[in-house]
XYZ file of N, CA and C in Angstrom:
342
model
N 0.855 -1.194 0.007
C 0.006 -0.016 0.009
C 0.892 1.235 0.017
N 0.563 2.143 -0.891
C 1.342 3.411 -1.001
C 0.904 4.351 0.108
N 1.910 4.936 0.790
C 1.610 5.933 1.765
C 2.526 7.128 1.535
N 1.974 8.301 1.540
C 2.685 9.555 1.378
C 2.098 10.518 2.396
N 2.898 10.907 3.408
C 2.431 11.769 4.454
C 3.311 13.020 4.510
N 2.737 14.137 4.076
C 3.457 15.408 4.083
C 3.229 16.179 5.365
N 4.231 16.890 5.778
C 4.066 17.743 6.985
C 5.041 18.898 6.921
N 4.866 19.845 7.867
C 5.794 20.959 7.958
C 5.333 22.290 7.425
N 4.170 22.274 6.798
C 3.640 23.545 6.274
C 3.172 24.488 7.370
N 2.758 25.696 6.932
C 2.231 26.640 7.915
C 2.169 27.992 7.346
N 1.984 28.977 8.233
C 1.914 30.362 7.866
C 3.294 30.996 8.160
N 3.868 31.655 7.207
C 5.172 32.264 7.380
C 5.146 33.629 6.681
N 5.928 34.540 7.232
C 6.051 35.862 6.582
C 6.952 35.844 5.370
N 6.776 36.731 4.454
C 7.689 36.822 3.316
C 9.124 36.924 3.814
N 10.015 36.191 3.147
C 11.392 36.160 3.503
C 11.700 35.054 4.500
N 10.734 34.402 5.043
C 10.926 33.383 6.004
C 11.291 31.995 5.350
N 11.375 30.977 6.192
C 11.783 29.652 5.744
C 10.866 28.620 6.361
N 10.732 27.534 5.629
C 10.042 26.312 6.116
C 10.773 25.114 5.625
N 10.653 24.010 6.351
C 11.163 22.734 5.922
C 10.017 21.729 5.896
N 9.715 21.251 4.734
C 8.648 20.290 4.558
C 9.262 18.886 4.645
N 8.477 17.946 5.138
C 8.907 16.565 5.228
C 7.832 15.677 4.606
N 8.253 14.604 4.060
C 7.333 13.607 3.508
C 7.830 12.246 3.843
N 6.985 11.503 4.596
C 7.308 10.101 4.872
C 6.607 9.219 3.824
N 7.344 8.381 3.178
C 6.830 7.581 2.082
C 6.973 6.099 2.403
N 6.104 5.304 1.789
C 6.242 3.848 1.953
C 7.614 3.406 1.505
N 8.205 2.483 2.255
C 9.477 1.979 1.893
C 9.469 1.295 0.528
N 8.322 0.702 0.211
C 8.197 -0.030 -1.040
C 8.360 0.796 -2.275
N 8.026 2.079 -2.171
C 8.182 2.952 -3.307
C 9.366 3.871 -3.205
N 9.729 4.188 -1.950
C 10.773 5.180 -1.713
C 12.106 4.723 -2.243
N 12.509 3.549 -1.956
C 13.861 3.126 -2.218
C 14.197 2.919 -3.662
N 13.213 2.716 -4.468
C 13.454 2.397 -5.846
C 13.047 3.520 -6.824
N 12.599 4.611 -6.310
C 12.085 5.688 -7.153
C 12.740 7.070 -6.832
N 12.857 7.844 -7.911
C 13.099 9.253 -7.692
C 11.906 9.821 -6.988
N 12.130 10.829 -6.167
C 11.018 11.469 -5.434
C 10.949 12.934 -5.816
N 9.733 13.434 -5.807
C 9.544 14.829 -6.163
C 8.637 15.584 -5.228
N 8.803 16.850 -5.167
C 7.856 17.766 -4.521
C 7.097 18.516 -5.583
N 5.821 18.574 -5.374
C 4.912 19.234 -6.297
C 4.108 20.256 -5.501
N 3.456 21.156 -6.234
C 2.605 22.128 -5.548
C 1.416 22.464 -6.379
N 0.361 22.866 -5.702
C -0.837 23.330 -6.410
C -1.278 24.607 -5.735
N -1.101 25.694 -6.480
C -1.540 27.015 -5.999
C -3.029 27.187 -6.282
N -3.679 28.077 -5.577
C -5.108 28.255 -5.771
C -5.474 28.554 -7.161
N -6.431 27.789 -7.711
C -6.905 28.015 -9.094
C -5.972 27.569 -10.161
N -4.891 26.867 -9.810
C -3.929 26.439 -10.824
C -3.738 24.914 -10.762
N -3.140 24.396 -11.805
C -2.858 22.975 -11.829
C -1.614 22.656 -10.977
N -1.556 21.384 -10.597
C -0.416 20.932 -9.826
C 0.842 20.960 -10.737
N 1.947 21.387 -10.116
C 3.181 21.508 -10.922
C 4.381 20.942 -10.118
N 5.384 20.561 -10.856
C 6.551 19.978 -10.233
C 7.499 21.065 -9.752
N 8.016 20.921 -8.523
C 8.895 21.878 -7.918
C 10.355 21.406 -7.947
N 10.545 20.168 -7.534
C 11.923 19.645 -7.406
C 11.889 18.134 -7.411
N 13.038 17.547 -7.860
C 13.157 16.067 -7.944
C 14.515 15.697 -7.346
N 14.505 14.514 -6.699
C 15.769 13.940 -6.276
C 15.798 12.467 -6.662
N 16.879 12.061 -7.298
C 16.990 10.702 -7.698
C 17.402 9.801 -6.561
N 17.372 8.543 -6.839
C 17.767 7.521 -5.803
C 19.190 7.722 -5.337
N 20.015 8.207 -6.247
C 21.425 8.427 -5.877
C 21.735 9.787 -5.317
N 20.695 10.637 -5.247
C 20.869 11.959 -4.616
C 21.000 13.129 -5.616
N 20.953 12.824 -6.888
C 21.010 13.969 -7.844
C 19.711 14.726 -7.785
N 19.856 16.094 -7.754
C 18.691 16.943 -7.596
C 18.479 17.854 -8.781
N 17.234 18.169 -8.983
C 16.823 19.154 -9.960
C 15.741 19.992 -9.377
N 15.910 21.315 -9.429
C 14.894 22.244 -8.931
C 14.397 23.063 -10.091
N 13.134 23.193 -10.223
C 12.547 23.949 -11.319
C 13.023 25.421 -11.238
N 13.071 26.035 -12.415
C 13.664 27.365 -12.516
C 13.050 28.373 -11.525
N 11.757 28.312 -11.333
C 11.063 29.299 -10.505
C 11.577 29.305 -9.077
N 12.130 28.172 -8.656
C 12.518 28.034 -7.220
C 14.013 27.764 -7.042
N 14.721 27.739 -8.138
C 16.152 27.481 -8.076
C 16.861 28.584 -7.207
N 17.697 28.141 -6.343
C 18.441 29.087 -5.514
C 17.730 29.375 -4.187
N 16.450 29.025 -4.105
C 15.687 29.243 -2.851
C 15.243 27.948 -2.191
N 14.935 26.937 -3.014
C 14.445 25.655 -2.491
C 15.498 24.607 -2.682
N 15.579 23.695 -1.741
C 16.528 22.550 -1.808
C 15.799 21.291 -1.450
N 15.981 20.252 -2.261
C 15.353 18.979 -1.985
C 16.417 18.018 -1.494
N 16.060 17.154 -0.527
C 16.987 16.165 -0.025
C 16.217 14.940 0.413
N 16.924 13.827 0.639
C 16.215 12.637 1.085
C 17.076 11.898 2.102
N 16.394 11.209 3.012
C 17.043 10.345 3.965
C 16.547 8.934 3.715
N 17.356 8.146 3.037
C 16.935 6.802 2.644
C 16.699 5.906 3.831
N 17.374 6.117 4.935
C 17.168 5.291 6.134
C 15.796 5.558 6.734
N 15.269 6.724 6.520
C 13.968 7.096 7.121
C 12.861 7.141 6.101
N 13.161 6.771 4.822
C 12.139 6.852 3.780
C 11.461 8.224 3.744
N 12.264 9.251 3.897
C 11.739 10.613 4.033
C 12.403 11.532 3.006
N 11.632 12.375 2.368
C 12.144 13.385 1.502
C 11.820 14.770 2.062
N 12.717 15.703 1.905
C 12.543 17.028 2.495
C 12.532 18.117 1.423
N 11.935 19.232 1.721
C 12.013 20.420 0.871
C 12.321 21.581 1.790
N 13.505 22.098 1.696
C 13.901 23.284 2.420
C 13.548 24.520 1.584
N 12.722 25.404 2.170
C 12.232 26.508 1.425
C 12.687 27.794 2.117
N 13.458 28.531 1.427
C 14.043 29.788 1.955
C 13.552 30.977 1.160
N 13.696 32.146 1.736
C 13.314 33.403 1.067
C 11.930 33.308 0.460
N 11.005 32.836 1.266
C 9.634 32.591 0.768
C 8.941 33.844 0.323
N 8.147 33.729 -0.732
C 7.393 34.840 -1.317
C 5.911 34.510 -1.271
N 5.074 35.518 -1.293
C 3.628 35.269 -1.291
C 3.211 34.322 -2.445
N 3.860 34.365 -3.560
C 3.468 33.486 -4.646
C 3.879 32.050 -4.411
N 4.601 31.763 -3.349
C 4.914 30.398 -2.992
C 3.716 29.729 -2.251
N 2.693 30.511 -1.971
C 1.511 29.968 -1.285
C 0.865 28.893 -2.118
N 0.705 27.695 -1.541
C 0.163 26.580 -2.281
C 0.062 25.379 -1.302
N -0.592 24.357 -1.795
C -0.520 23.057 -1.105
C 0.616 22.293 -1.739
N 1.515 21.804 -0.924
C 2.679 21.068 -1.377
C 2.542 19.575 -1.147
N 2.879 18.819 -2.152
C 2.732 17.351 -2.139
C 4.054 16.711 -2.461
N 4.274 15.516 -1.975
C 5.356 14.742 -2.466
C 4.814 13.529 -3.165
N 5.600 12.956 -4.061
C 5.222 11.767 -4.793
C 6.475 11.233 -5.466
N 6.379 10.086 -6.028
C 7.444 9.615 -6.856
C 7.577 10.515 -8.090
N 8.655 10.385 -8.835
C 8.791 11.051 -10.098
C 9.181 10.050 -11.132
N 8.375 9.847 -12.158
C 7.063 10.367 -12.370
C 6.089 9.922 -11.227
N 5.010 10.647 -11.119
C 4.136 10.451 -10.001
C 3.166 9.240 -10.134
N 2.915 8.627 -9.009
C 1.796 7.669 -8.934
C 0.464 8.412 -9.065
N -0.564 7.680 -9.333
C -1.898 8.274 -9.343
C -2.374 8.622 -7.940
N -1.884 7.922 -6.924
C -2.273 8.210 -5.528
C -1.503 9.414 -5.048
N -2.215 10.341 -4.378
C -1.607 11.474 -3.786
C -1.968 11.539 -2.289
N -1.058 12.061 -1.445
C -1.334 12.240 -0.060
C -2.188 13.497 0.132
N -2.324 13.932 1.363
C -3.204 15.077 1.656
C -2.498 16.418 1.401
N -1.208 16.383 1.294
C -0.469 17.594 1.090
C -0.303 18.425 2.382
N 0.474 19.466 2.296
C 0.675 20.360 3.425
C 0.570 21.814 2.912
N -0.251 22.573 3.585
C -0.483 23.961 3.133
C 0.632 24.856 3.571
N 1.112 25.626 2.607
C 2.110 26.679 2.876
C 1.476 28.009 2.504
N 1.447 28.879 3.476
C 0.875 30.243 3.213
C 1.916 31.266 3.603
N 2.265 32.104 2.643
C 3.256 33.145 2.822
C 2.541 34.471 2.796
N 2.468 35.138 3.938
C 1.691 36.336 4.026
C 2.217 37.161 5.245
N 2.119 38.464 5.133
C 2.454 39.316 6.232
C 1.235 39.666 7.036
C-alpha cells in the first residue's frame, strides 16, 4: 500500500523559511526518484523539485536558489527546504514519486503572508 504523508507547512512571513517533510512507503521510496509538487489556488499541480535515488537533484527554474530537496533513505523521507519565501509560494505542497503515482497524499498547506 502506497503511503505519502506530508508535513511541515504553515503560515510564514515573506522572507521566512520552512522545511517540509514527506514520509513515504518503503516499497516505493527506495526504488524511485522522489519529487515535490505544488498546487496554487486556481492552478494545476506543478513539479517543484526532484531527487534521484542516488541523490542527484533538480529544482525547477522558478525556485532554483531558494528551495533545496533532499532525502534520507534510512527514514524513507524526502525534504524540501524553502528559503526566502514569497507570497506566490503559497500553495498546497505534495510529495510523490517522479514520475508520480496516481495516488496522492493530503499535502501540506504553505501560506506566505504578512
